[in-house]
XYZ file of N, CA and C in Angstrom:
258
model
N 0.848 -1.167 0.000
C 0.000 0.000 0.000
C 0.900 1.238 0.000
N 0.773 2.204 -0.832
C 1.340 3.354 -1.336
C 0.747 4.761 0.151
N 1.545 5.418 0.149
C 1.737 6.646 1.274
C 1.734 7.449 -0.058
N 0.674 8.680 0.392
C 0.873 10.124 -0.858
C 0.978 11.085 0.621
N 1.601 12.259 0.341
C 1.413 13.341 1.037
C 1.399 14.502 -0.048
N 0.271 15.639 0.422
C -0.223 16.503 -0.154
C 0.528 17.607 0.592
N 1.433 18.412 0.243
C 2.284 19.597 0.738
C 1.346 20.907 0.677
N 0.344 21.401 1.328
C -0.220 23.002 0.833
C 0.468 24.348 1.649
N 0.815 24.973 0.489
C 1.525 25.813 0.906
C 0.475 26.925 0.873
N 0.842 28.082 2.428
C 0.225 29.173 2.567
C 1.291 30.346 2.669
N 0.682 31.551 2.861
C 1.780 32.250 3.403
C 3.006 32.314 3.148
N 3.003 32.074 1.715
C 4.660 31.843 1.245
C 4.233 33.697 0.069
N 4.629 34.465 -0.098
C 4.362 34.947 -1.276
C 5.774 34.721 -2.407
N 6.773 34.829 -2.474
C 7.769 34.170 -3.147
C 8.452 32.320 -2.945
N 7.440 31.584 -3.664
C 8.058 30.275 -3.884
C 9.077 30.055 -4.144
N 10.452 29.577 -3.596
C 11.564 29.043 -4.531
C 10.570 28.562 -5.607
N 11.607 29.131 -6.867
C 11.421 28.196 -7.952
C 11.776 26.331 -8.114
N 12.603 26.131 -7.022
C 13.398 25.142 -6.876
C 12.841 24.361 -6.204
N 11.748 24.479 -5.358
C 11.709 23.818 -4.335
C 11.240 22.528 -4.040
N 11.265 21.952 -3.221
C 11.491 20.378 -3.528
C 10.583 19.413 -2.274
N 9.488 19.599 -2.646
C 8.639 19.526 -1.648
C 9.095 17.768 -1.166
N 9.142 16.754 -1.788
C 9.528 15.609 -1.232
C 10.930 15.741 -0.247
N 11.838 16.312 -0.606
C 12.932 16.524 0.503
C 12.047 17.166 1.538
N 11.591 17.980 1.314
C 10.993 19.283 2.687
C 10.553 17.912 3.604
N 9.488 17.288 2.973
C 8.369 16.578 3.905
C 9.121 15.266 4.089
N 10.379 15.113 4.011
C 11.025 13.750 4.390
C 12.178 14.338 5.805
N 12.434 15.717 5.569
C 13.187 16.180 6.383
C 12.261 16.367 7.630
N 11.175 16.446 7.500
C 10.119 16.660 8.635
C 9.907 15.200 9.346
N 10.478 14.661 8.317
C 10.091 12.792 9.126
C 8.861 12.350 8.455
N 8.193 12.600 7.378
C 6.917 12.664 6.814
C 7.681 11.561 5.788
N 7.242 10.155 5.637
C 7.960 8.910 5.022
C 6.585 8.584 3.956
N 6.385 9.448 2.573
C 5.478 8.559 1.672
C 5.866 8.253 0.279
N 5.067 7.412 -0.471
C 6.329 7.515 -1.772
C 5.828 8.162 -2.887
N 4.482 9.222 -2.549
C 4.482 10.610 -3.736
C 4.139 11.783 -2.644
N 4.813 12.880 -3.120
C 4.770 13.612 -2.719
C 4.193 14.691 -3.769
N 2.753 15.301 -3.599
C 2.523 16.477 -4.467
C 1.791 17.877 -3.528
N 2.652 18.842 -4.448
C 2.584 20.407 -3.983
C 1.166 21.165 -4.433
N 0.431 21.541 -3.553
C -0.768 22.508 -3.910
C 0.006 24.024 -3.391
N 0.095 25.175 -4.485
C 0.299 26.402 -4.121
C -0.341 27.283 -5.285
N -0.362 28.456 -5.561
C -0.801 29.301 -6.269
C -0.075 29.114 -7.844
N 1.433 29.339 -7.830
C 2.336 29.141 -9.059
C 2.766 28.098 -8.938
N 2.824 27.101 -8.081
C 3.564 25.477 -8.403
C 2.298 24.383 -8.207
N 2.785 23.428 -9.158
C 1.903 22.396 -8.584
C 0.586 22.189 -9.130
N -0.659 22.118 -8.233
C -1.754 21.604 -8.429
C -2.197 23.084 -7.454
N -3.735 22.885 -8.338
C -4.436 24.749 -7.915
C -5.045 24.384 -6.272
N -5.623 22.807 -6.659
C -6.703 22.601 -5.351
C -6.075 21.232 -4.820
N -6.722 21.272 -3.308
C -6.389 19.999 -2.611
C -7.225 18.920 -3.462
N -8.027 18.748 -3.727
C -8.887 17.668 -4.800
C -8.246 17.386 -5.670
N -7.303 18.216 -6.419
C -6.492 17.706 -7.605
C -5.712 16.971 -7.326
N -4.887 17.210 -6.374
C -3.733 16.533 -5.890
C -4.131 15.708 -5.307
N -5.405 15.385 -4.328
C -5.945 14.147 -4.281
C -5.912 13.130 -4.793
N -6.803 13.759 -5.974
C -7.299 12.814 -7.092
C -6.307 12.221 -7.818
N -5.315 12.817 -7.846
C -4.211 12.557 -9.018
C -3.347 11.139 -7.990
N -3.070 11.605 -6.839
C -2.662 10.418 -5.703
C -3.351 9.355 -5.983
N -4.914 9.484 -5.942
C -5.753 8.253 -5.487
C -5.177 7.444 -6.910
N -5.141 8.047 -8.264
C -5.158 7.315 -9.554
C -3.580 6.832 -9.724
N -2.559 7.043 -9.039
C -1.406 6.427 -9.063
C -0.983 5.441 -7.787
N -2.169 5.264 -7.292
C -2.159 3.971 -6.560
C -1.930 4.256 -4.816
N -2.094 5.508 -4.241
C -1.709 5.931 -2.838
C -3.177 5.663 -2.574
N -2.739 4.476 -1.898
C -4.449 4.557 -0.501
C -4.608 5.215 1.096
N -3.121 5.483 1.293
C -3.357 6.695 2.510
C -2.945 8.021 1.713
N -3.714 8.465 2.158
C -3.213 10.183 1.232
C -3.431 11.072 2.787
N -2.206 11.850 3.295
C -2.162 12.929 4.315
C -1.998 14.431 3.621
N -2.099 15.353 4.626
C -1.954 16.702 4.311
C -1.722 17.219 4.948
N -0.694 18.147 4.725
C 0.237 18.983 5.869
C 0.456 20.461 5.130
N -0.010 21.782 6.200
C -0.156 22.929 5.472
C 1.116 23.495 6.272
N 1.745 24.570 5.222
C 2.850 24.504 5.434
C 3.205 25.729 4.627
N 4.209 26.408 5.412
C 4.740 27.883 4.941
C 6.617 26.877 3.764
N 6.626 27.482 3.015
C 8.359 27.329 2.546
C 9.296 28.704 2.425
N 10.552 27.472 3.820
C 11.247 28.916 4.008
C 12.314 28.858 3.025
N 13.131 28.166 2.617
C 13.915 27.960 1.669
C 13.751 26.617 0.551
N 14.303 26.357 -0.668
C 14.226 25.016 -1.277
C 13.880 23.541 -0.667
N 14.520 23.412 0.287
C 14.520 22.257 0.987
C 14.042 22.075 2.621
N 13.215 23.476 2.940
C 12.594 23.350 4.337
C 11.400 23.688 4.227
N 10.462 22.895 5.295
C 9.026 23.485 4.970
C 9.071 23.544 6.652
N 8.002 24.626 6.926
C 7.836 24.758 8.332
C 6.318 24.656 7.968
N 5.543 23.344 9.262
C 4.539 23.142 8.911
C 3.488 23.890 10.199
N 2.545 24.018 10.147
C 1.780 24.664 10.321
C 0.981 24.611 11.359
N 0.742 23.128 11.153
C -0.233 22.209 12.010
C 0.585 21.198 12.020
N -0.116 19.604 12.451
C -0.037 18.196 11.976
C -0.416 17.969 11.148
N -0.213 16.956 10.699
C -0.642 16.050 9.367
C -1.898 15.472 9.613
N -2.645 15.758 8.742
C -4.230 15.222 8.519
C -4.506 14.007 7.496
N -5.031 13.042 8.096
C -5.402 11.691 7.057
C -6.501 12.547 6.257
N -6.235 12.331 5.045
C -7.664 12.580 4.245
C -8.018 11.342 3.451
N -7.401 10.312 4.089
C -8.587 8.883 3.591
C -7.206 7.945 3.727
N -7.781 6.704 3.754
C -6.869 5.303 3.888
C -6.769 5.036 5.519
C-alpha cells in the first residue's frame, strides 16, 4: 500500500522556484512515496487535484500537511498532518 502526502503551501508569497517539496516533507520525518505540492504558481491549484491525481497512481493513505516554505529544501509546517482517507 502506497503513502501520498499533499504539501499546501500558505503564506509563502515568493516560492523558490526550486523547491522540492519531497525533501521538505522527508526532512520533517513525513515517510510517503508521492509527494505532491498545492500552491498558487507550483503544482496543483486545489487539494482535490492533488488528491485525485494520488488516489489514480495507486496511494491509498493520502495525508496533508499545510505549510509555509522557508527555503528550497525546508518546509515549516503549520499544524499536523491530517489523514484525508486510507
Amino acid at each position: 500500500m502506497k503513502d501520498g502526502l499533499i504539501v499546501y503551501l500558505v503564506s509563502t508569497p515568493n516560492i523558490p522556484e526550486e523547491f522540492n517539496a519531497p525533501a521538505a516533507a522527508q526532512e520533517l520525518g513525513y515517510a510517503a512515496h508521492r509527494v505532491e505540492l498545492v500552491a498558487p504558481d507550483q503544482g496543483f491549484f486545489t487539494v482535490e487535484d492533488a488528491w485525485h491525481f494520488l488516489l489514480t497512481r495507486g496511494c491509498a493513505r493520502i495525508s496533508l500537511v499545510v505549510g509555509q516554505a522557508e527555503d528550497p529544501h525546508h518546509l515549516r509546517p503549520l499544524g499536523p498532518a491530517v489523514r484525508l482517507c486510507g
